[in-house]
């Protein structure tokens, strides 16, 4: 499968690296990026063809991956609107932009899959939410899934607007997780631990607990209960989180992020 990437940033680089690791014919990959440094970096690592202009990178490609920032998308779509054919699959990893907006800027009707990965995809541990328009066939869905699975797990959604929730939960989720680790570290330091010790304890506790939850057959609620001994230290800590409405705060955070994503999509559609 011939794949043309528009954008040679971190996410595109992660996917190209994964394709190479999975023995995909890397010479069937082309990349467009206006930055000469980005192009030189990619060509030094892999035998990929790199171009300055998007139009040059998508000619003859079976799939086109839009790996660019939302504010750049209108310019790119203007450049390629007459070049994209109905047979070329478009895979968008552009945050917050609905497929209808992409389709409206093209002079053809290609199948479009919208994806929402998160930053752990950069190390092959991501999770990606995906939505396919009705004109995508099974082979095109499988191609997209294979591509995104090279960077982690995937989930399919039947309704595109649910990608706003995916963005709020897993797209922005690493930031919430980092903040929790940051808070654990700061609390340990305040209570007397050396800063580097508190940081290591917090980070490895988070890493181990996450890995254990992923590998376990038990639900995270059950795993939490197993750690929480009656009358013990964990229960004392959990009582503070319950009293402080920790779950409600998380709910409010996810709701706010979802709402903001919807607002950004609406403002983008109107521009």
PDB file of C-alpha atoms in Angstrom:
ATOM      1  CA  UNK A   1       0.000   0.000   0.000  1.00  0.00           C
ATOM      2  CA  UNK A   2       1.401   3.378  -1.047  1.00  0.00           C
ATOM      3  CA  UNK A   3       0.983   6.008   1.666  1.00  0.00           C
ATOM      4  CA  UNK A   4       1.578   9.739   1.362  1.00  0.00           C
ATOM      5  CA  UNK A   5       1.993  11.757   4.559  1.00  0.00           C
ATOM      6  CA  UNK A   6       1.248  15.458   4.552  1.00  0.00           C
ATOM      7  CA  UNK A   7       3.211  16.695   7.536  1.00  0.00           C
ATOM      8  CA  UNK A   8       6.434  15.208   8.848  1.00  0.00           C
ATOM      9  CA  UNK A   9       6.089  15.997  12.550  1.00  0.00           C
ATOM     10  CA  UNK A  10       6.145  13.773  15.623  1.00  0.00           C
ATOM     11  CA  UNK A  11       3.032  11.725  14.903  1.00  0.00           C
ATOM     12  CA  UNK A  12       3.913  11.148  11.250  1.00  0.00           C
ATOM     13  CA  UNK A  13       7.439  10.182  12.281  1.00  0.00           C
ATOM     14  CA  UNK A  14       6.075   7.724  14.852  1.00  0.00           C
ATOM     15  CA  UNK A  15       3.819   6.082  12.273  1.00  0.00           C
ATOM     16  CA  UNK A  16       6.566   5.906   9.655  1.00  0.00           C
ATOM     17  CA  UNK A  17       8.905   4.378  12.221  1.00  0.00           C
ATOM     18  CA  UNK A  18       6.258   1.798  13.103  1.00  0.00           C
ATOM     19  CA  UNK A  19       5.691   0.989   9.435  1.00  0.00           C
ATOM     20  CA  UNK A  20       9.413   0.428   9.020  1.00  0.00           C
ATOM     21  CA  UNK A  21       9.549  -1.760  12.139  1.00  0.00           C
ATOM     22  CA  UNK A  22       6.655  -3.882  10.822  1.00  0.00           C
ATOM     23  CA  UNK A  23       8.543  -4.464   7.562  1.00  0.00           C
ATOM     24  CA  UNK A  24       6.268  -2.293   5.435  1.00  0.00           C
ATOM     25  CA  UNK A  25       7.968  -1.389   2.161  1.00  0.00           C
ATOM     26  CA  UNK A  26       9.233   1.978   3.301  1.00  0.00           C
ATOM     27  CA  UNK A  27      10.008   2.963  -0.279  1.00  0.00           C
ATOM     28  CA  UNK A  28       6.249   3.069  -0.802  1.00  0.00           C
ATOM     29  CA  UNK A  29       5.975   5.974   1.639  1.00  0.00           C
ATOM     30  CA  UNK A  30       6.202   9.632   0.651  1.00  0.00           C
ATOM     31  CA  UNK A  31       6.153  12.708   2.884  1.00  0.00           C
ATOM     32  CA  UNK A  32       5.470  16.392   2.318  1.00  0.00           C
ATOM     33  CA  UNK A  33       6.732  18.961   4.791  1.00  0.00           C
ATOM     34  CA  UNK A  34       7.682  22.605   4.166  1.00  0.00           C
ATOM     35  CA  UNK A  35      10.537  22.422   6.661  1.00  0.00           C
ATOM     36  CA  UNK A  36      13.856  21.389   5.172  1.00  0.00           C
ATOM     37  CA  UNK A  37      15.083  20.167   8.573  1.00  0.00           C
ATOM     38  CA  UNK A  38      12.114  17.801   8.881  1.00  0.00           C
ATOM     39  CA  UNK A  39      12.677  16.427   5.385  1.00  0.00           C
ATOM     40  CA  UNK A  40      16.392  15.909   5.949  1.00  0.00           C
ATOM     41  CA  UNK A  41      15.727  14.140   9.255  1.00  0.00           C
ATOM     42  CA  UNK A  42      13.258  11.710   7.659  1.00  0.00           C
ATOM     43  CA  UNK A  43      15.510  10.958   4.704  1.00  0.00           C
ATOM     44  CA  UNK A  44      18.472  10.269   6.967  1.00  0.00           C
ATOM     45  CA  UNK A  45      16.493   7.729   8.986  1.00  0.00           C
ATOM     46  CA  UNK A  46      14.535   5.977   6.231  1.00  0.00           C
ATOM     47  CA  UNK A  47      14.606   5.696   2.423  1.00  0.00           C
ATOM     48  CA  UNK A  48      11.440   7.776   2.038  1.00  0.00           C
ATOM     49  CA  UNK A  49      10.780  10.312  -0.681  1.00  0.00           C
ATOM     50  CA  UNK A  50      10.258  13.777   0.784  1.00  0.00           C
ATOM     51  CA  UNK A  51       8.789  16.850  -0.888  1.00  0.00           C
ATOM     52  CA  UNK A  52       8.221  20.456   0.022  1.00  0.00           C
ATOM     53  CA  UNK A  53       4.742  20.602  -1.554  1.00  0.00           C
ATOM     54  CA  UNK A  54       1.818  18.427  -0.509  1.00  0.00           C
ATOM     55  CA  UNK A  55       0.682  17.857  -4.073  1.00  0.00           C
ATOM     56  CA  UNK A  56       3.944  16.147  -4.993  1.00  0.00           C
ATOM     57  CA  UNK A  57       3.710  13.674  -2.119  1.00  0.00           C
ATOM     58  CA  UNK A  58       0.195  12.380  -2.802  1.00  0.00           C
ATOM     59  CA  UNK A  59       0.428  11.594  -6.519  1.00  0.00           C
ATOM     60  CA  UNK A  60      -0.227   7.902  -7.101  1.00  0.00           C
ATOM     61  CA  UNK A  61      -0.697   7.166  -3.398  1.00  0.00           C
ATOM     62  CA  UNK A  62      -3.390   4.757  -2.209  1.00  0.00           C
ATOM     63  CA  UNK A  63      -3.792   6.597   1.085  1.00  0.00           C
ATOM     64  CA  UNK A  64      -3.152  10.175   2.189  1.00  0.00           C
ATOM     65  CA  UNK A  65      -2.432  10.853   5.863  1.00  0.00           C
ATOM     66  CA  UNK A  66      -3.194  14.384   7.016  1.00  0.00           C
ATOM     67  CA  UNK A  67      -0.697  14.825   9.862  1.00  0.00           C
ATOM     68  CA  UNK A  68      -0.807  18.596  10.263  1.00  0.00           C
ATOM     69  CA  UNK A  69      -2.059  21.216  12.696  1.00  0.00           C
ATOM     70  CA  UNK A  70      -5.700  22.349  12.354  1.00  0.00           C
ATOM     71  CA  UNK A  71      -4.751  25.919  11.414  1.00  0.00           C
ATOM     72  CA  UNK A  72      -2.701  24.637   8.465  1.00  0.00           C
ATOM     73  CA  UNK A  73      -5.431  22.374   7.117  1.00  0.00           C
ATOM     74  CA  UNK A  74      -7.299  24.964   4.981  1.00  0.00           C
ATOM     75  CA  UNK A  75      -4.111  25.846   3.102  1.00  0.00           C
ATOM     76  CA  UNK A  76      -3.274  22.199   2.502  1.00  0.00           C
ATOM     77  CA  UNK A  77      -6.769  21.333   1.322  1.00  0.00           C
ATOM     78  CA  UNK A  78      -6.684  24.274  -1.066  1.00  0.00           C
ATOM     79  CA  UNK A  79      -3.439  22.934  -2.501  1.00  0.00           C
ATOM     80  CA  UNK A  80      -4.660  19.360  -3.006  1.00  0.00           C
ATOM     81  CA  UNK A  81      -8.388  19.846  -3.667  1.00  0.00           C
ATOM     82  CA  UNK A  82      -8.045  19.190  -7.408  1.00  0.00           C
ATOM     83  CA  UNK A  83      -5.483  16.400  -7.007  1.00  0.00           C
ATOM     84  CA  UNK A  84      -7.269  13.984  -4.668  1.00  0.00           C
ATOM     85  CA  UNK A  85      -9.266  11.265  -6.421  1.00  0.00           C
ATOM     86  CA  UNK A  86     -12.316   9.309  -5.316  1.00  0.00           C
ATOM     87  CA  UNK A  87     -10.157   6.178  -4.969  1.00  0.00           C
ATOM     88  CA  UNK A  88      -7.630   7.647  -2.554  1.00  0.00           C
ATOM     89  CA  UNK A  89      -8.260   7.040   1.133  1.00  0.00           C
ATOM     90  CA  UNK A  90      -7.804  10.055   3.377  1.00  0.00           C
ATOM     91  CA  UNK A  91      -6.755   9.375   6.972  1.00  0.00           C
ATOM     92  CA  UNK A  92      -6.971  12.462   9.152  1.00  0.00           C
ATOM     93  CA  UNK A  93      -5.136  12.835  12.438  1.00  0.00           C
ATOM     94  CA  UNK A  94      -5.948  16.556  12.507  1.00  0.00           C
ATOM     95  CA  UNK A  95      -7.351  17.351  15.935  1.00  0.00           C
ATOM     96  CA  UNK A  96     -10.898  18.647  16.150  1.00  0.00           C
ATOM     97  CA  UNK A  97     -11.714  18.885  12.435  1.00  0.00           C
ATOM     98  CA  UNK A  98     -14.802  16.908  11.304  1.00  0.00           C
ATOM     99  CA  UNK A  99     -14.734  14.840   8.136  1.00  0.00           C
ATOM    100  CA  UNK A 100     -17.508  16.966   6.644  1.00  0.00           C
ATOM    101  CA  UNK A 101     -15.213  19.990   6.700  1.00  0.00           C
ATOM    102  CA  UNK A 102     -12.455  18.077   4.924  1.00  0.00           C
ATOM    103  CA  UNK A 103     -14.871  16.711   2.335  1.00  0.00           C
ATOM    104  CA  UNK A 104     -16.337  20.165   1.674  1.00  0.00           C
ATOM    105  CA  UNK A 105     -12.953  21.515   0.559  1.00  0.00           C
ATOM    106  CA  UNK A 106     -12.262  18.758  -1.977  1.00  0.00           C
ATOM    107  CA  UNK A 107     -13.482  18.538  -5.557  1.00  0.00           C
ATOM    108  CA  UNK A 108     -13.855  14.763  -5.301  1.00  0.00           C
ATOM    109  CA  UNK A 109     -15.547  12.396  -2.858  1.00  0.00           C
ATOM    110  CA  UNK A 110     -12.794  10.239  -1.361  1.00  0.00           C
ATOM    111  CA  UNK A 111     -13.403   7.943   1.614  1.00  0.00           C
ATOM    112  CA  UNK A 112     -12.263   9.635   4.831  1.00  0.00           C
ATOM    113  CA  UNK A 113     -11.332   8.156   8.191  1.00  0.00           C
ATOM    114  CA  UNK A 114     -10.873  10.526  11.104  1.00  0.00           C
ATOM    115  CA  UNK A 115      -8.597   9.407  13.917  1.00  0.00           C
ATOM    116  CA  UNK A 116      -7.706  10.761  17.343  1.00  0.00           C
ATOM    117  CA  UNK A 117      -4.443   9.289  18.674  1.00  0.00           C
ATOM    118  CA  UNK A 118      -2.656  10.424  21.812  1.00  0.00           C
ATOM    119  CA  UNK A 119       0.990  11.183  22.499  1.00  0.00           C
ATOM    120  CA  UNK A 120       1.946   7.731  23.910  1.00  0.00           C
ATOM    121  CA  UNK A 121       1.615   6.639  20.276  1.00  0.00           C
ATOM    122  CA  UNK A 122       5.081   8.158  19.906  1.00  0.00           C
ATOM    123  CA  UNK A 123       6.460   5.148  21.816  1.00  0.00           C
ATOM    124  CA  UNK A 124       4.007   2.584  20.450  1.00  0.00           C
ATOM    125  CA  UNK A 125       1.718   2.699  23.501  1.00  0.00           C
ATOM    126  CA  UNK A 126      -1.016   4.962  22.195  1.00  0.00           C
ATOM    127  CA  UNK A 127      -4.766   4.530  21.956  1.00  0.00           C
ATOM    128  CA  UNK A 128      -6.593   5.903  18.923  1.00  0.00           C
ATOM    129  CA  UNK A 129     -10.296   6.574  18.454  1.00  0.00           C
ATOM    130  CA  UNK A 130     -11.467   6.232  14.843  1.00  0.00           C
ATOM    131  CA  UNK A 131     -14.530   7.044  12.759  1.00  0.00           C
ATOM    132  CA  UNK A 132     -15.077   6.127   9.101  1.00  0.00           C
ATOM    133  CA  UNK A 133     -17.461   7.857   6.725  1.00  0.00           C
ATOM    134  CA  UNK A 134     -20.066   5.664   5.056  1.00  0.00           C
ATOM    135  CA  UNK A 135     -18.182   5.519   1.756  1.00  0.00           C
ATOM    136  CA  UNK A 136     -15.232   3.717   3.375  1.00  0.00           C
ATOM    137  CA  UNK A 137     -15.119   0.020   2.529  1.00  0.00           C
ATOM    138  CA  UNK A 138     -13.838  -2.779   4.747  1.00  0.00           C
ATOM    139  CA  UNK A 139     -10.390  -2.838   3.145  1.00  0.00           C
ATOM    140  CA  UNK A 140      -9.958   0.891   3.748  1.00  0.00           C
ATOM    141  CA  UNK A 141     -11.013   0.536   7.373  1.00  0.00           C
ATOM    142  CA  UNK A 142      -8.562  -2.331   7.808  1.00  0.00           C
ATOM    143  CA  UNK A 143      -5.761  -0.290   6.239  1.00  0.00           C
ATOM    144  CA  UNK A 144      -6.387   2.545   8.673  1.00  0.00           C
ATOM    145  CA  UNK A 145      -6.595   0.156  11.597  1.00  0.00           C
ATOM    146  CA  UNK A 146      -3.332  -1.539  10.634  1.00  0.00           C
ATOM    147  CA  UNK A 147      -1.609   1.832  10.344  1.00  0.00           C
ATOM    148  CA  UNK A 148      -2.813   3.147  13.685  1.00  0.00           C
ATOM    149  CA  UNK A 149      -2.316  -0.185  15.468  1.00  0.00           C
ATOM    150  CA  UNK A 150       1.354   0.141  14.650  1.00  0.00           C
ATOM    151  CA  UNK A 151       1.337   2.888  17.296  1.00  0.00           C
ATOM    152  CA  UNK A 152      -0.876   1.177  19.886  1.00  0.00           C
ATOM    153  CA  UNK A 153      -4.493   0.133  20.410  1.00  0.00           C
ATOM    154  CA  UNK A 154      -7.519   1.366  18.452  1.00  0.00           C
ATOM    155  CA  UNK A 155     -11.256   1.726  19.055  1.00  0.00           C
ATOM    156  CA  UNK A 156     -13.904   2.348  16.386  1.00  0.00           C
ATOM    157  CA  UNK A 157     -16.835   4.705  16.924  1.00  0.00           C
ATOM    158  CA  UNK A 158     -20.165   4.737  15.072  1.00  0.00           C
ATOM    159  CA  UNK A 159     -20.791   8.445  15.701  1.00  0.00           C
ATOM    160  CA  UNK A 160     -18.236  11.071  14.755  1.00  0.00           C
ATOM    161  CA  UNK A 161     -19.241  13.508  17.493  1.00  0.00           C
ATOM    162  CA  UNK A 162     -18.027  10.982  20.071  1.00  0.00           C
ATOM    163  CA  UNK A 163     -14.479  11.740  18.935  1.00  0.00           C
ATOM    164  CA  UNK A 164     -14.822  14.950  20.947  1.00  0.00           C
ATOM    165  CA  UNK A 165     -15.187  12.760  24.055  1.00  0.00           C
ATOM    166  CA  UNK A 166     -12.245  10.619  22.933  1.00  0.00           C
ATOM    167  CA  UNK A 167     -10.184  13.791  22.577  1.00  0.00           C
ATOM    168  CA  UNK A 168     -11.166  14.876  26.091  1.00  0.00           C
ATOM    169  CA  UNK A 169     -10.572  11.461  27.651  1.00  0.00           C
ATOM    170  CA  UNK A 170      -7.546   9.907  25.954  1.00  0.00           C
ATOM    171  CA  UNK A 171      -6.261  12.714  23.729  1.00  0.00           C
ATOM    172  CA  UNK A 172      -5.890  15.140  26.618  1.00  0.00           C
ATOM    173  CA  UNK A 173      -5.662  12.329  29.176  1.00  0.00           C
ATOM    174  CA  UNK A 174      -1.869  12.156  29.393  1.00  0.00           C
ATOM    175  CA  UNK A 175      -1.860  15.710  30.772  1.00  0.00           C
ATOM    176  CA  UNK A 176      -4.236  14.699  33.587  1.00  0.00           C
ATOM    177  CA  UNK A 177      -2.061  11.695  34.332  1.00  0.00           C
ATOM    178  CA  UNK A 178       1.113  13.765  34.408  1.00  0.00           C
ATOM    179  CA  UNK A 179      -0.587  16.219  36.774  1.00  0.00           C
ATOM    180  CA  UNK A 180      -1.475  13.383  39.148  1.00  0.00           C
ATOM    181  CA  UNK A 181       2.125  12.140  39.122  1.00  0.00           C
ATOM    182  CA  UNK A 182       3.304  15.713  39.613  1.00  0.00           C
ATOM    183  CA  UNK A 183       0.980  16.106  42.612  1.00  0.00           C
ATOM    184  CA  UNK A 184       2.143  12.813  44.166  1.00  0.00           C
ATOM    185  CA  UNK A 185       5.753  13.919  43.758  1.00  0.00           C
ATOM    186  CA  UNK A 186       5.102  17.324  45.312  1.00  0.00           C
ATOM    187  CA  UNK A 187       3.238  15.839  48.275  1.00  0.00           C
ATOM    188  CA  UNK A 188       6.055  13.395  48.973  1.00  0.00           C
ATOM    189  CA  UNK A 189       8.617  16.189  48.787  1.00  0.00           C
ATOM    190  CA  UNK A 190       6.607  18.423  51.112  1.00  0.00           C
ATOM    191  CA  UNK A 191       6.437  15.609  53.668  1.00  0.00           C
ATOM    192  CA  UNK A 192      10.216  15.238  53.725  1.00  0.00           C
ATOM    193  CA  UNK A 193      11.283  12.904  50.927  1.00  0.00           C
ATOM    194  CA  UNK A 194      14.214  14.035  48.792  1.00  0.00           C
ATOM    195  CA  UNK A 195      12.815  15.496  45.570  1.00  0.00           C
ATOM    196  CA  UNK A 196      14.471  12.912  43.314  1.00  0.00           C
ATOM    197  CA  UNK A 197      13.230  10.041  45.507  1.00  0.00           C
ATOM    198  CA  UNK A 198       9.665  11.382  45.558  1.00  0.00           C
ATOM    199  CA  UNK A 199       9.744  11.821  41.786  1.00  0.00           C
ATOM    200  CA  UNK A 200      10.987   8.269  41.201  1.00  0.00           C
ATOM    201  CA  UNK A 201       8.446   6.764  43.586  1.00  0.00           C
ATOM    202  CA  UNK A 202       5.561   8.660  41.985  1.00  0.00           C
ATOM    203  CA  UNK A 203       6.580   7.927  38.415  1.00  0.00           C
ATOM    204  CA  UNK A 204       7.253   4.220  38.876  1.00  0.00           C
ATOM    205  CA  UNK A 205       4.123   3.753  40.965  1.00  0.00           C
ATOM    206  CA  UNK A 206       2.071   5.251  38.144  1.00  0.00           C
ATOM    207  CA  UNK A 207       3.898   3.177  35.539  1.00  0.00           C
ATOM    208  CA  UNK A 208       3.512  -0.067  37.475  1.00  0.00           C
ATOM    209  CA  UNK A 209      -0.135   0.519  38.369  1.00  0.00           C
ATOM    210  CA  UNK A 210      -0.997   1.331  34.745  1.00  0.00           C
ATOM    211  CA  UNK A 211       0.795  -1.734  33.408  1.00  0.00           C
ATOM    212  CA  UNK A 212      -0.867  -3.924  36.014  1.00  0.00           C
ATOM    213  CA  UNK A 213      -4.318  -2.553  35.171  1.00  0.00           C
ATOM    214  CA  UNK A 214      -3.781  -3.120  31.441  1.00  0.00           C
ATOM    215  CA  UNK A 215      -2.601  -6.705  31.968  1.00  0.00           C
ATOM    216  CA  UNK A 216      -5.163  -7.660  34.617  1.00  0.00           C
ATOM    217  CA  UNK A 217      -8.520  -9.296  33.919  1.00  0.00           C
ATOM    218  CA  UNK A 218      -9.974  -7.413  36.894  1.00  0.00           C
ATOM    219  CA  UNK A 219     -11.702  -4.046  36.506  1.00  0.00           C
ATOM    220  CA  UNK A 220      -9.831  -1.040  37.877  1.00  0.00           C
ATOM    221  CA  UNK A 221     -12.499  -0.622  40.556  1.00  0.00           C
ATOM    222  CA  UNK A 222     -11.709  -4.114  41.845  1.00  0.00           C
ATOM    223  CA  UNK A 223      -7.973  -3.447  41.678  1.00  0.00           C
ATOM    224  CA  UNK A 224      -8.489  -0.303  43.760  1.00  0.00           C
ATOM    225  CA  UNK A 225     -10.480  -2.264  46.336  1.00  0.00           C
ATOM    226  CA  UNK A 226      -7.728  -4.868  46.624  1.00  0.00           C
ATOM    227  CA  UNK A 227      -5.224  -2.173  47.590  1.00  0.00           C
ATOM    228  CA  UNK A 228      -7.601  -0.475  50.039  1.00  0.00           C
ATOM    229  CA  UNK A 229      -7.369  -2.359  53.339  1.00  0.00           C
ATOM    230  CA  UNK A 230     -10.082  -1.621  55.896  1.00  0.00           C
ATOM    231  CA  UNK A 231      -8.739   0.875  58.409  1.00  0.00           C
ATOM    232  CA  UNK A 232      -5.427   1.177  56.584  1.00  0.00           C
ATOM    233  CA  UNK A 233      -3.423   4.000  55.065  1.00  0.00           C
ATOM    234  CA  UNK A 234      -4.960   3.717  51.605  1.00  0.00           C
ATOM    235  CA  UNK A 235      -8.463   3.965  53.004  1.00  0.00           C
ATOM    236  CA  UNK A 236      -7.491   7.125  54.893  1.00  0.00           C
ATOM    237  CA  UNK A 237      -6.219   8.644  51.663  1.00  0.00           C
ATOM    238  CA  UNK A 238      -9.258   7.539  49.634  1.00  0.00           C
ATOM    239  CA  UNK A 239     -11.604   9.127  52.160  1.00  0.00           C
ATOM    240  CA  UNK A 240      -9.954  12.472  51.447  1.00  0.00           C
ATOM    241  CA  UNK A 241     -10.407  11.985  47.687  1.00  0.00           C
ATOM    242  CA  UNK A 242     -14.061  11.016  48.155  1.00  0.00           C
ATOM    243  CA  UNK A 243     -14.688  13.993  50.454  1.00  0.00           C
ATOM    244  CA  UNK A 244     -13.040  16.317  47.961  1.00  0.00           C
ATOM    245  CA  UNK A 245     -15.265  15.002  45.141  1.00  0.00           C
ATOM    246  CA  UNK A 246     -12.285  13.807  43.109  1.00  0.00           C
ATOM    247  CA  UNK A 247     -14.486  11.878  40.658  1.00  0.00           C
ATOM    248  CA  UNK A 248     -16.715  14.906  40.165  1.00  0.00           C
ATOM    249  CA  UNK A 249     -13.674  17.059  39.373  1.00  0.00           C
ATOM    250  CA  UNK A 250     -12.537  14.541  36.749  1.00  0.00           C
ATOM    251  CA  UNK A 251     -16.040  14.468  35.281  1.00  0.00           C
ATOM    252  CA  UNK A 252     -16.080  18.258  35.089  1.00  0.00           C
ATOM    253  CA  UNK A 253     -12.653  18.273  33.454  1.00  0.00           C
ATOM    254  CA  UNK A 254     -13.658  15.762  30.762  1.00  0.00           C
ATOM    255  CA  UNK A 255     -16.911  17.628  30.155  1.00  0.00           C
ATOM    256  CA  UNK A 256     -15.084  20.953  29.793  1.00  0.00           C
ATOM    257  CA  UNK A 257     -12.566  19.448  27.357  1.00  0.00           C
ATOM    258  CA  UNK A 258     -15.375  17.831  25.327  1.00  0.00           C
ATOM    259  CA  UNK A 259     -17.259  21.117  25.138  1.00  0.00           C
ATOM    260  CA  UNK A 260     -14.125  22.961  24.069  1.00  0.00           C
ATOM    261  CA  UNK A 261     -13.489  20.419  21.354  1.00  0.00           C
ATOM    262  CA  UNK A 262     -16.999  20.939  20.025  1.00  0.00           C
ATOM    263  CA  UNK A 263     -16.495  24.697  20.034  1.00  0.00           C
ATOM    264  CA  UNK A 264     -13.229  24.398  18.117  1.00  0.00           C
ATOM    265  CA  UNK A 265     -14.851  22.106  15.548  1.00  0.00           C
ATOM    266  CA  UNK A 266     -17.721  24.548  15.072  1.00  0.00           C
ATOM    267  CA  UNK A 267     -15.443  27.537  14.702  1.00  0.00           C
ATOM    268  CA  UNK A 268     -13.310  25.614  12.220  1.00  0.00           C
ATOM    269  CA  UNK A 269     -16.345  24.653  10.168  1.00  0.00           C
ATOM    270  CA  UNK A 270     -17.382  28.281   9.954  1.00  0.00           C
ATOM    271  CA  UNK A 271     -13.964  29.584   8.860  1.00  0.00           C
TER     272      UNK A 271
END
